mmCIF file with all atom_site columns, C-alpha atoms and ligand atoms in Angstrom:
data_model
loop_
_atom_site.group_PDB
_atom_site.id
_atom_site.type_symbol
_atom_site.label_atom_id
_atom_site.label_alt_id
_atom_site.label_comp_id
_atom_site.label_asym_id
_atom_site.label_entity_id
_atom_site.label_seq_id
_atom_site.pdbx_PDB_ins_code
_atom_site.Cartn_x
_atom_site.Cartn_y
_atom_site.Cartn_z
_atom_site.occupancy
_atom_site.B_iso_or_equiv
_atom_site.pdbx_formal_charge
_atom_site.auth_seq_id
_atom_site.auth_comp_id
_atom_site.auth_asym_id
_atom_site.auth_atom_id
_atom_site.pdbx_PDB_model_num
ATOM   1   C CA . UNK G 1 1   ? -3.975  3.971   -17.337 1.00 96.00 ? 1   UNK G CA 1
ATOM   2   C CA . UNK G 1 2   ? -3.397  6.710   -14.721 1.00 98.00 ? 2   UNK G CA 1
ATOM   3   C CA . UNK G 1 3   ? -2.531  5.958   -11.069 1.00 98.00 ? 3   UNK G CA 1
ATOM   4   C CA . UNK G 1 4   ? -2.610  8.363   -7.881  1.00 98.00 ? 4   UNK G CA 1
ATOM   5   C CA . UNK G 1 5   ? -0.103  8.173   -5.327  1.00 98.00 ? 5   UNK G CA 1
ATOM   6   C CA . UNK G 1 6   ? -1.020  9.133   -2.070  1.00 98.00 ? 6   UNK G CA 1
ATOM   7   C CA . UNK G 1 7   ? 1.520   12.061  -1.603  1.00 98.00 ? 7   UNK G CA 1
ATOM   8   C CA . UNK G 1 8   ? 0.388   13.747  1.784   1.00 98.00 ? 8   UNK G CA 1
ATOM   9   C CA . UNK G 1 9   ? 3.958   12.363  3.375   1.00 96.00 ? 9   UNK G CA 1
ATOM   10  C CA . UNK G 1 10  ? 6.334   9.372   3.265   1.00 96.00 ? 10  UNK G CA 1
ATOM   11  C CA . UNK G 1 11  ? 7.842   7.447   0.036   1.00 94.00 ? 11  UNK G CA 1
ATOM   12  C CA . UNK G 1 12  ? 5.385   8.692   -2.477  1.00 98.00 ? 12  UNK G CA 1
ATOM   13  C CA . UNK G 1 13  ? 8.598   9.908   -5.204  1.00 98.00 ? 13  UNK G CA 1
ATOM   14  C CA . UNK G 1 14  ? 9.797   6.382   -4.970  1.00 98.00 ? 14  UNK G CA 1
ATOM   15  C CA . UNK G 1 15  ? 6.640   5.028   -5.925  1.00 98.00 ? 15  UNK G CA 1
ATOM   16  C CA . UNK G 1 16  ? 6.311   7.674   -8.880  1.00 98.00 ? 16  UNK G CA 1
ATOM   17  C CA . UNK G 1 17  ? 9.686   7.032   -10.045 1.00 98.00 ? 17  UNK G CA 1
ATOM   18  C CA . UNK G 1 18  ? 8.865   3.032   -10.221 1.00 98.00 ? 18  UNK G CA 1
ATOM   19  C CA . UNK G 1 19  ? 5.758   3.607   -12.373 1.00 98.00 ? 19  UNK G CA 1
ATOM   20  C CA . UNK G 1 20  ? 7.742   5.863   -14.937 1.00 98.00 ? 20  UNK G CA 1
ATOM   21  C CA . UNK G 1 21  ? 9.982   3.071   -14.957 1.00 98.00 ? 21  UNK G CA 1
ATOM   22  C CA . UNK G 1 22  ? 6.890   1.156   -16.370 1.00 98.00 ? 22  UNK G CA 1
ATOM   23  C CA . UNK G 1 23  ? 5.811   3.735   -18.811 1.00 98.00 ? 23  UNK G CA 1
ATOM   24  C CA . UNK G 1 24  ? 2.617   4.416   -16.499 1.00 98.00 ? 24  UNK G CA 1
ATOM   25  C CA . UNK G 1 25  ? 1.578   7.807   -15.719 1.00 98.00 ? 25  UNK G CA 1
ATOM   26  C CA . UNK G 1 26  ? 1.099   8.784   -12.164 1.00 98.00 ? 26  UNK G CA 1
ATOM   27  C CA . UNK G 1 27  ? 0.066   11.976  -10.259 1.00 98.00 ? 27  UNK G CA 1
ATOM   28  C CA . UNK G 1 28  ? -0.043  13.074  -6.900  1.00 98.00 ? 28  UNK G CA 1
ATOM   29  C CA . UNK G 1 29  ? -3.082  13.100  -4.649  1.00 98.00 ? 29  UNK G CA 1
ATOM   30  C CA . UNK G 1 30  ? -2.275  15.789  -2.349  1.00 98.00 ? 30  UNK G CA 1
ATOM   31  C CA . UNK G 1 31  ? -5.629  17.930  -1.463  1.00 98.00 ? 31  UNK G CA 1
ATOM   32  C CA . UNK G 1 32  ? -9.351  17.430  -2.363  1.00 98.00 ? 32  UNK G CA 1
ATOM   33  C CA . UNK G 1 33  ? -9.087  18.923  -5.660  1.00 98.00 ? 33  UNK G CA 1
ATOM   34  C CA . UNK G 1 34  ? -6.365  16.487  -6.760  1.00 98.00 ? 34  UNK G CA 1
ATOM   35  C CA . UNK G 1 35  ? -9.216  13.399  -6.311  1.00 98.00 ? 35  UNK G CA 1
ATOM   36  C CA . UNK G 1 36  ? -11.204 15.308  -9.217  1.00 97.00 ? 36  UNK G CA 1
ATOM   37  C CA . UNK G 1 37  ? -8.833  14.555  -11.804 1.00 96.00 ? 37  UNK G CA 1
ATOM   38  C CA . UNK G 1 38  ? -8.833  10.470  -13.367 1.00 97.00 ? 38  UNK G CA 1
ATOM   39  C CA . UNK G 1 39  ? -7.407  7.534   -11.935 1.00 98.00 ? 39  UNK G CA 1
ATOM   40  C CA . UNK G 1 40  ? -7.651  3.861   -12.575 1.00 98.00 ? 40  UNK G CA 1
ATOM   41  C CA . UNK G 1 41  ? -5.825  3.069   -9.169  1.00 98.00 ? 41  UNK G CA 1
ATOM   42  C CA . UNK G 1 42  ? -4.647  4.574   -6.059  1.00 98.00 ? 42  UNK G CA 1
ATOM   43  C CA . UNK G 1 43  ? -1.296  3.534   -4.065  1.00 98.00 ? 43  UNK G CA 1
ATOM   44  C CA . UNK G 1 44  ? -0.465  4.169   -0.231  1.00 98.00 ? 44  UNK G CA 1
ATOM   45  C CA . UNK G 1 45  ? 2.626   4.827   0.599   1.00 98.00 ? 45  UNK G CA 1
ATOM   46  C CA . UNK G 1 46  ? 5.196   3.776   3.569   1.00 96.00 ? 46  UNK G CA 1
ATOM   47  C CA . UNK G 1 47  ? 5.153   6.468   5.823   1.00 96.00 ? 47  UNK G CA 1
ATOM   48  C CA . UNK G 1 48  ? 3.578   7.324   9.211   1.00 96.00 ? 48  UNK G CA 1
ATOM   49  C CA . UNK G 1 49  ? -0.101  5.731   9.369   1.00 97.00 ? 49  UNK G CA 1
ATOM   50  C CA . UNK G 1 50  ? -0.977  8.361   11.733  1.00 96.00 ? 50  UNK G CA 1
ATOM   51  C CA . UNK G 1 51  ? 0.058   11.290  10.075  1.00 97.00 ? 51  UNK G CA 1
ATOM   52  C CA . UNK G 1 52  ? -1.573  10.166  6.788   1.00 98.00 ? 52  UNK G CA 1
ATOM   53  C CA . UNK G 1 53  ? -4.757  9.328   8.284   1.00 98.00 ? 53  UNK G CA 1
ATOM   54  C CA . UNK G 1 54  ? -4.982  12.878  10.396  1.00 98.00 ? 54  UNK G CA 1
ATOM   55  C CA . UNK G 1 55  ? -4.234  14.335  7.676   1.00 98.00 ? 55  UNK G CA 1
ATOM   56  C CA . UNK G 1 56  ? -6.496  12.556  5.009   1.00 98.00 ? 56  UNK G CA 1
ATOM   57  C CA . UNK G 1 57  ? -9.573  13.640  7.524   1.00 98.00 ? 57  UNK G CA 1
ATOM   58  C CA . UNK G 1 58  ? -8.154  17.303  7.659   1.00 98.00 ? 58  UNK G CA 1
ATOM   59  C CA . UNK G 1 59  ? -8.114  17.531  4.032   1.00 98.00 ? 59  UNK G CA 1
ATOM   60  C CA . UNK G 1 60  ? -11.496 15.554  3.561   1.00 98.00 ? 60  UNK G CA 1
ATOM   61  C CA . UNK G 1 61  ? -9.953  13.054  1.423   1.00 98.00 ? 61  UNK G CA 1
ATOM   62  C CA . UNK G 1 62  ? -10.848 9.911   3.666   1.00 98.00 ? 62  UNK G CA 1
ATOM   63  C CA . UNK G 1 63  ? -14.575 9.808   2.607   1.00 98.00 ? 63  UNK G CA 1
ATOM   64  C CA . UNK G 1 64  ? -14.359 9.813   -0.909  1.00 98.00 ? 64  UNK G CA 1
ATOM   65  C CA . UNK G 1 65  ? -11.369 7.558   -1.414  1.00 98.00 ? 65  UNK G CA 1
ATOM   66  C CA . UNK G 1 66  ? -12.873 5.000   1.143   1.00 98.00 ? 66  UNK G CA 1
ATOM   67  C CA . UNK G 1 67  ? -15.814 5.342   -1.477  1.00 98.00 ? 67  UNK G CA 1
ATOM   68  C CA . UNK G 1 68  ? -13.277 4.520   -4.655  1.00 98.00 ? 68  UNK G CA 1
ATOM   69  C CA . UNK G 1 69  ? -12.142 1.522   -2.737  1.00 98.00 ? 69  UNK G CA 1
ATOM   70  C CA . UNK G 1 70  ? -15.452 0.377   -1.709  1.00 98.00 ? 70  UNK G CA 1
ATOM   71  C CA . UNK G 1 71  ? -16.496 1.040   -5.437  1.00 97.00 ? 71  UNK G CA 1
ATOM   72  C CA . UNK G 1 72  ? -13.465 -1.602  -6.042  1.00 97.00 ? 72  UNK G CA 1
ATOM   73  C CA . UNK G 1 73  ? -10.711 0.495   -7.816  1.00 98.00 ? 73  UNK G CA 1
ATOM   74  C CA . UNK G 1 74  ? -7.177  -1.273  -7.441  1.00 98.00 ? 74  UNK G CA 1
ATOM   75  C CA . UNK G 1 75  ? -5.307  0.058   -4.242  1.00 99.00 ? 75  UNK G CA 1
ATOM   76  C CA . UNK G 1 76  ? -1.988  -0.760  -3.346  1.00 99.00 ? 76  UNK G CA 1
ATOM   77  C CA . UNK G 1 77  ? -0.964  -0.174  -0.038  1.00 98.00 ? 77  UNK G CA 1
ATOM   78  C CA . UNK G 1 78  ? 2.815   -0.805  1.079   1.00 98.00 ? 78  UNK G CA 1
ATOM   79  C CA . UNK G 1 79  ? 4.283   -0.672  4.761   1.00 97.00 ? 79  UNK G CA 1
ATOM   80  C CA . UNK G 1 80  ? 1.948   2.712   6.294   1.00 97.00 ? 80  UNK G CA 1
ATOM   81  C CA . UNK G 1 81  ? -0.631  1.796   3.565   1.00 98.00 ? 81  UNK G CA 1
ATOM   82  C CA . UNK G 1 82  ? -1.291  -1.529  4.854   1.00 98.00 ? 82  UNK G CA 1
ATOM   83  C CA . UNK G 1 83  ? -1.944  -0.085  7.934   1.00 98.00 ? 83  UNK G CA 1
ATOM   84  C CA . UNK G 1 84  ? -4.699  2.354   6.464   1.00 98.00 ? 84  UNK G CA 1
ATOM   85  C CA . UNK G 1 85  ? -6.506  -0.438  4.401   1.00 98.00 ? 85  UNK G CA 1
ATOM   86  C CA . UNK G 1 86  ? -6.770  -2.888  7.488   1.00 98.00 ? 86  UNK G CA 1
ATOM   87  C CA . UNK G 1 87  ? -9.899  -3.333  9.452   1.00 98.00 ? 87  UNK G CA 1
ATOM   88  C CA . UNK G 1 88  ? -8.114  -3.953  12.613  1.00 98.00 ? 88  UNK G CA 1
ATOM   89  C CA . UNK G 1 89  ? -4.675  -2.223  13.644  1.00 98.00 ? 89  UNK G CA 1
ATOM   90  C CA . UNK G 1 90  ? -2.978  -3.499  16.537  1.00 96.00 ? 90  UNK G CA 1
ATOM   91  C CA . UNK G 1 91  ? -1.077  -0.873  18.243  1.00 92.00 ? 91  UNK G CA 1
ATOM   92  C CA . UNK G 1 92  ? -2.796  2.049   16.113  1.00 93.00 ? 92  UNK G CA 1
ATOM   93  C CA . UNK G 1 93  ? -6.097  3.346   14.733  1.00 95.00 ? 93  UNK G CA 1
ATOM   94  C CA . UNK G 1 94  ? -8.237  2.165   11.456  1.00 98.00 ? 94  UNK G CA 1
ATOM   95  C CA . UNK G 1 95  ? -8.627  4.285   8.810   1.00 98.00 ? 95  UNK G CA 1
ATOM   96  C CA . UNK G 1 96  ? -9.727  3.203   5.759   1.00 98.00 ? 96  UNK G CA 1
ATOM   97  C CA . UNK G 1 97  ? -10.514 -0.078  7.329   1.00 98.00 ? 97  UNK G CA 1
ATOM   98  C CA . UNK G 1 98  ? -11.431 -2.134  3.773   1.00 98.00 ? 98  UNK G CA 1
ATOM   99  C CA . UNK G 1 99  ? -9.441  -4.843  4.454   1.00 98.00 ? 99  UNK G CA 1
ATOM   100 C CA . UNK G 1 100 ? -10.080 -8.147  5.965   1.00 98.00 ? 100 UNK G CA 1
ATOM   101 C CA . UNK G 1 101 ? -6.338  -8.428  7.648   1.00 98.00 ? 101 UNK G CA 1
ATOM   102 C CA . UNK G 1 102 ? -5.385  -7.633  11.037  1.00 98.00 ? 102 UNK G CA 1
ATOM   103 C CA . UNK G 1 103 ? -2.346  -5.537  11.052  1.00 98.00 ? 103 UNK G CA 1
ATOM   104 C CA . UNK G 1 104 ? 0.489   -4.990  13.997  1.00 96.00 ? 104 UNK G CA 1
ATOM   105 C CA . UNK G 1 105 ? 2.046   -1.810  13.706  1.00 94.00 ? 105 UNK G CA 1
ATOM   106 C CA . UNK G 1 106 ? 5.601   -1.508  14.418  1.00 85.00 ? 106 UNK G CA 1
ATOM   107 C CA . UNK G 1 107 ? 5.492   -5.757  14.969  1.00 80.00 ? 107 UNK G CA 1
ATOM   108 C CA . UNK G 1 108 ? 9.210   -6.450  14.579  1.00 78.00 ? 108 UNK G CA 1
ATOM   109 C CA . UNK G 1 109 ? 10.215  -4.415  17.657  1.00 69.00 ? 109 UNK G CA 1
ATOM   110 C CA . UNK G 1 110 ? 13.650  -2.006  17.749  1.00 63.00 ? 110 UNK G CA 1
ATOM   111 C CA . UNK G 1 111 ? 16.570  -4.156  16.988  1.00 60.00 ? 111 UNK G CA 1
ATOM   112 C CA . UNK G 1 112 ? 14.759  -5.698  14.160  1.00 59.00 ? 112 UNK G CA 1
ATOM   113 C CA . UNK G 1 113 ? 13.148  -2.760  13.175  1.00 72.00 ? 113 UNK G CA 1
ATOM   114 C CA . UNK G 1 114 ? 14.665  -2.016  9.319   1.00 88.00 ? 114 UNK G CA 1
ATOM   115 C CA . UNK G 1 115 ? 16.262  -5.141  7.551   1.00 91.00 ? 115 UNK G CA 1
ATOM   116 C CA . UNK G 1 116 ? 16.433  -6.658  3.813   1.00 94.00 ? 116 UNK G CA 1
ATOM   117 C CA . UNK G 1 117 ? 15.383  -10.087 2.903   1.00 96.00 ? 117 UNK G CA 1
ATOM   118 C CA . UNK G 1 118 ? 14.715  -12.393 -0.144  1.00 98.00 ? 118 UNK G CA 1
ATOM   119 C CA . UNK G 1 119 ? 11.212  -14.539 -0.162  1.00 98.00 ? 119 UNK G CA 1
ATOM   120 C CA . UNK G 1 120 ? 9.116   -15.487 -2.345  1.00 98.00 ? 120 UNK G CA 1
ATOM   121 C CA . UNK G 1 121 ? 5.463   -14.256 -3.561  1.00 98.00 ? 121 UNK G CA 1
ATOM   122 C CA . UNK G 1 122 ? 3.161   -15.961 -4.701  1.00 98.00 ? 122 UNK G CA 1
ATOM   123 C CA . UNK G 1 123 ? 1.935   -15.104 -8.346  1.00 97.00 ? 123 UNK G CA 1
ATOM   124 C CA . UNK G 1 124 ? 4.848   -12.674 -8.669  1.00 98.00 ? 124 UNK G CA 1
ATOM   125 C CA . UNK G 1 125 ? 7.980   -14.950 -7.799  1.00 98.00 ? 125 UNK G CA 1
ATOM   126 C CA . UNK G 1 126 ? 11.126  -14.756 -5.272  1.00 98.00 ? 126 UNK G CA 1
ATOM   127 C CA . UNK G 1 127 ? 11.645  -11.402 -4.497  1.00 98.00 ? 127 UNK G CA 1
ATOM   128 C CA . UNK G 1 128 ? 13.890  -8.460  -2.307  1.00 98.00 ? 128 UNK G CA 1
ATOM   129 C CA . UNK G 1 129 ? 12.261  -7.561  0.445   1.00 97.00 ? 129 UNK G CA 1
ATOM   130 C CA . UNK G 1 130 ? 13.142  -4.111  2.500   1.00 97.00 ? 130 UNK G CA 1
ATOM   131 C CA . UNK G 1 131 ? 11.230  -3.682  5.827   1.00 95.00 ? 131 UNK G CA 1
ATOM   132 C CA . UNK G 1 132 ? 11.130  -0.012  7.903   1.00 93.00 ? 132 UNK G CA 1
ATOM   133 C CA . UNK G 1 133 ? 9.935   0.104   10.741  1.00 91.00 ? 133 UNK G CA 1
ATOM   134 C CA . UNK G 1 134 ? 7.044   -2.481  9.476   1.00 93.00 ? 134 UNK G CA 1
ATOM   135 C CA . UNK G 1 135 ? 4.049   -4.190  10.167  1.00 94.00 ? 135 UNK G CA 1
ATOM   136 C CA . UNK G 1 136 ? 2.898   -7.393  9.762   1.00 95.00 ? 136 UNK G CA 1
ATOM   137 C CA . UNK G 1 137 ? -0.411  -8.889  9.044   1.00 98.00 ? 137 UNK G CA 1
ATOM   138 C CA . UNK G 1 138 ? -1.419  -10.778 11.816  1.00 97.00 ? 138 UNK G CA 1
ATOM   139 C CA . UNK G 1 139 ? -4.028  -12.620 10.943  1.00 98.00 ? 139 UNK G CA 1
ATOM   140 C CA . UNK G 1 140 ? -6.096  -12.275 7.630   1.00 98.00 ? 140 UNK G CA 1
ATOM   141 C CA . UNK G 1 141 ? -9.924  -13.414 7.238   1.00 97.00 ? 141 UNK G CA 1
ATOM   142 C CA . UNK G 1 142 ? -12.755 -13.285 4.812   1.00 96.00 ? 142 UNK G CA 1
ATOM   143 C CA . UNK G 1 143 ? -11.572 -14.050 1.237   1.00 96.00 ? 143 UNK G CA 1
ATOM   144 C CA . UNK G 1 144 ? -8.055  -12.152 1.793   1.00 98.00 ? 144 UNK G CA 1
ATOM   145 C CA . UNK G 1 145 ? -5.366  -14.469 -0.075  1.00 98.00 ? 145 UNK G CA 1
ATOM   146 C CA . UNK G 1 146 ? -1.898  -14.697 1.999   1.00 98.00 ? 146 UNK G CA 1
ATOM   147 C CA . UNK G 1 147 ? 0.846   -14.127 -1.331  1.00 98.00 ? 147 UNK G CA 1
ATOM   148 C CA . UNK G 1 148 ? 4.053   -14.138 0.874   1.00 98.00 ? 148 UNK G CA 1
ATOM   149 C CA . UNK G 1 149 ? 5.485   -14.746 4.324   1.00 97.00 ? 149 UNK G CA 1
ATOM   150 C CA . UNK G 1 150 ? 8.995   -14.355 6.050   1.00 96.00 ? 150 UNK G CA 1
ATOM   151 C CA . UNK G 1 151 ? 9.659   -15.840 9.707   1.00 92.00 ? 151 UNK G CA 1
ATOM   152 C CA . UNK G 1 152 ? 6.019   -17.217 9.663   1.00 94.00 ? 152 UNK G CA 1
ATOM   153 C CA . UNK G 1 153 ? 4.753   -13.937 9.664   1.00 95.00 ? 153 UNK G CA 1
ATOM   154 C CA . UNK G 1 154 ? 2.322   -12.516 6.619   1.00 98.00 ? 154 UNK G CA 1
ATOM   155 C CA . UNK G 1 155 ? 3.975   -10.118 4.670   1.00 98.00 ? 155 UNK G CA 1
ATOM   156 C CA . UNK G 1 156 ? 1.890   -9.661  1.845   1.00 98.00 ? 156 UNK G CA 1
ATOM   157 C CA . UNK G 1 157 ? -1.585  -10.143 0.568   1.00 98.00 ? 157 UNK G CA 1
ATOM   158 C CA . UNK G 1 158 ? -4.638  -9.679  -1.772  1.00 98.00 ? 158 UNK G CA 1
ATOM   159 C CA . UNK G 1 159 ? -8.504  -9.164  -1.190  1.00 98.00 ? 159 UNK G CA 1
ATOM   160 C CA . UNK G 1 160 ? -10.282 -8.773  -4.674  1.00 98.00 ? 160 UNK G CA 1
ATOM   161 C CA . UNK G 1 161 ? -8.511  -5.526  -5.540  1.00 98.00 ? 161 UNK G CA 1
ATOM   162 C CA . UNK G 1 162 ? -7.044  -4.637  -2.172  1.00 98.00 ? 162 UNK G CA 1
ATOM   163 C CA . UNK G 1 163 ? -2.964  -5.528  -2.608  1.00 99.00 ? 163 UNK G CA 1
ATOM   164 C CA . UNK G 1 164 ? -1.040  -5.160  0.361   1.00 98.00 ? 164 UNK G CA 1
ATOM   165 C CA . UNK G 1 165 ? 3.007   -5.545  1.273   1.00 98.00 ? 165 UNK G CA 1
ATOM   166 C CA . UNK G 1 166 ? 5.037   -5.110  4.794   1.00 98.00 ? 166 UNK G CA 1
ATOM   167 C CA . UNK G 1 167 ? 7.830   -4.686  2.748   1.00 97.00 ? 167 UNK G CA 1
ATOM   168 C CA . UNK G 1 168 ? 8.777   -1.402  0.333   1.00 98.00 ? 168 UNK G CA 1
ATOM   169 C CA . UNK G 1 169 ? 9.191   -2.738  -3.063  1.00 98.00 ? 169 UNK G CA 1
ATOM   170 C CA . UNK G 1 170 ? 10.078  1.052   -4.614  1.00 98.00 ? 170 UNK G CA 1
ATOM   171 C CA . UNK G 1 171 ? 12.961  0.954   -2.675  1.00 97.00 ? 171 UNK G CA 1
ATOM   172 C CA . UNK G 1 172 ? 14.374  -1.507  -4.936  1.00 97.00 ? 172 UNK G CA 1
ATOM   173 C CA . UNK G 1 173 ? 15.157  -2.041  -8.491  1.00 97.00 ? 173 UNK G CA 1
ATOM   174 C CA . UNK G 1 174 ? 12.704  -4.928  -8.929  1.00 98.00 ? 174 UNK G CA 1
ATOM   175 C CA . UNK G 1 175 ? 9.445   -3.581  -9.864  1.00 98.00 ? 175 UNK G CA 1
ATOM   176 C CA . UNK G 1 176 ? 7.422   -6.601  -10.342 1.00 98.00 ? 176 UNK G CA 1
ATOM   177 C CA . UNK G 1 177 ? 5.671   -6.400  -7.660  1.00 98.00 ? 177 UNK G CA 1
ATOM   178 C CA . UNK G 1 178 ? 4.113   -2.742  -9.379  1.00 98.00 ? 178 UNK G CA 1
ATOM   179 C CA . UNK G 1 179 ? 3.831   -4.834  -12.328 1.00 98.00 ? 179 UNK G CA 1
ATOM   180 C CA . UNK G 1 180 ? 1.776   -7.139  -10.887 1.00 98.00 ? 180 UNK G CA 1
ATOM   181 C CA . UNK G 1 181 ? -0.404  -4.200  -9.204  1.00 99.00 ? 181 UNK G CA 1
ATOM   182 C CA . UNK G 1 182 ? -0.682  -2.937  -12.983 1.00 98.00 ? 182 UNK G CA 1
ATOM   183 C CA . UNK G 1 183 ? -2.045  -5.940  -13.929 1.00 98.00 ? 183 UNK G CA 1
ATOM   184 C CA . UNK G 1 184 ? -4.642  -5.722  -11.440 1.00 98.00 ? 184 UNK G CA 1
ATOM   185 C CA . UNK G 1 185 ? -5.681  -2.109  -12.320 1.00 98.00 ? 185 UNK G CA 1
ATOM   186 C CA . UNK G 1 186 ? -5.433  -3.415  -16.178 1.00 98.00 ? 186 UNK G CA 1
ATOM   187 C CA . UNK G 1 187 ? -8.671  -6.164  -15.586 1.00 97.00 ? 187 UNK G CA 1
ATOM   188 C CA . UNK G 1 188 ? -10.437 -4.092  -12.741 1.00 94.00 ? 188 UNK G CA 1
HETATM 189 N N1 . LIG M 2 .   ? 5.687   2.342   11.406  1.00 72.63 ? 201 LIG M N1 1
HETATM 190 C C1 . LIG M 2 .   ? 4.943   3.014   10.384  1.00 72.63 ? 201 LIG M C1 1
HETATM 191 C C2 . LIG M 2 .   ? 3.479   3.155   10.762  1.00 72.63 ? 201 LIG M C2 1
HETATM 192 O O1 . LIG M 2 .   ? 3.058   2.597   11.709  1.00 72.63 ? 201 LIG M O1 1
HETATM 193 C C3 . LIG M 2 .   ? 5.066   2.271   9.068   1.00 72.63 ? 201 LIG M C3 1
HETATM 194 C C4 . LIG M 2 .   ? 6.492   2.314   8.605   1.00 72.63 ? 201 LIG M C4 1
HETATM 195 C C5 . LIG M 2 .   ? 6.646   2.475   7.127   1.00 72.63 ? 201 LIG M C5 1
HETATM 196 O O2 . LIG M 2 .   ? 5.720   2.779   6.372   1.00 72.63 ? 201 LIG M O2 1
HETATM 197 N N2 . LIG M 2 .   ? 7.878   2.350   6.660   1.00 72.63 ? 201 LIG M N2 1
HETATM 198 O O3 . LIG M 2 .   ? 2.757   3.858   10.099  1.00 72.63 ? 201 LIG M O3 1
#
């Protein structure tokens, strides 16, 4: 099993680093070339949504990963990436736009911007949660599954093999939530 990390900007080492962790081999997807080489899955880092989506057009990588995830090969987006899989971003622009959710960029306002929590989700159990500058999911549709909420607000979810968290789980030492993404890339 090989995974890509979306490595254009943002917390793609973390992610890398988690995945060694797990004996799993991961690359970086940074140009056109890099999407010629085998992967079973793709993550999407925290980062700036805009940047990474300018950029993914400059580089011509939107199309043809759009395509993978169409195709249905396991994504995982986290914080920024949740804002690229979502068909409607509140506060932003879509860019992938595979994913029945409705995100809110930058939803928890300034004071509230960046703090840790403990909640549980579903299917993977009660876990830290670290929020930057995050969205949340405003409203999900379609056959999207909420997996976890904190405040009343969606924080994580599933559609087939679209996984998607507010939160940054490689920026703790809990990785279950990648082992549960593993899982998903495992039966895909
Ligand atoms: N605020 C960022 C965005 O809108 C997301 C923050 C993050 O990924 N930590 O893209």
């Amino acid at each position: 099993m090989r995974i890509g990390v979306l490595a254009l900007q943002g917390a793609f080492a973390e992610h890398c680093a988690v995945l060694r962790k797990l004996d799993t081999e991961s690359f970086e997807i940074r140009q056109k070339r890099d999407l010629e080489q085998d992967f079973d899955g793709l993550i999407l880092v925290g980062g700036e949504s805009t940047v990474m989506g300018k950029l993914l057009r400059e580089l011509d990588c939107m199309d043809p990963l759009k395509q993978r995830i169409r195709e249905g090969m396991p994504v995982f987006g986290t914080c920024a990436g949740l804002i690229l899989l979502a068909k409607q971003v509140e506060g932003g622009l879509v860019q992938f736009g595979t994913m029945d959710i409705a995100a809110r960029r930058n939803a928890y306002g300034r004071q509230l911007g960046s703090f840790e929590t403990t909640a549980q989700m579903q299917e993977v159990g009660e876990i830290p949660m670290v929020f930057i500058r995050a969205p949340y999911i405003a409203s999900v549709s379609g056959n999207t599954r909420v997996l976890a909420e904190v405040d009343g607000k969606i924080v994580a979810a599933r559609e087939g093999n679209q996984l998607v968290t507010a939160f940054h789980p490689e920026l703790t030492d809990d990785t279950r939530v990648h082992e549960y993404f593993l899982d998903m890339v495992k039966h895909a």
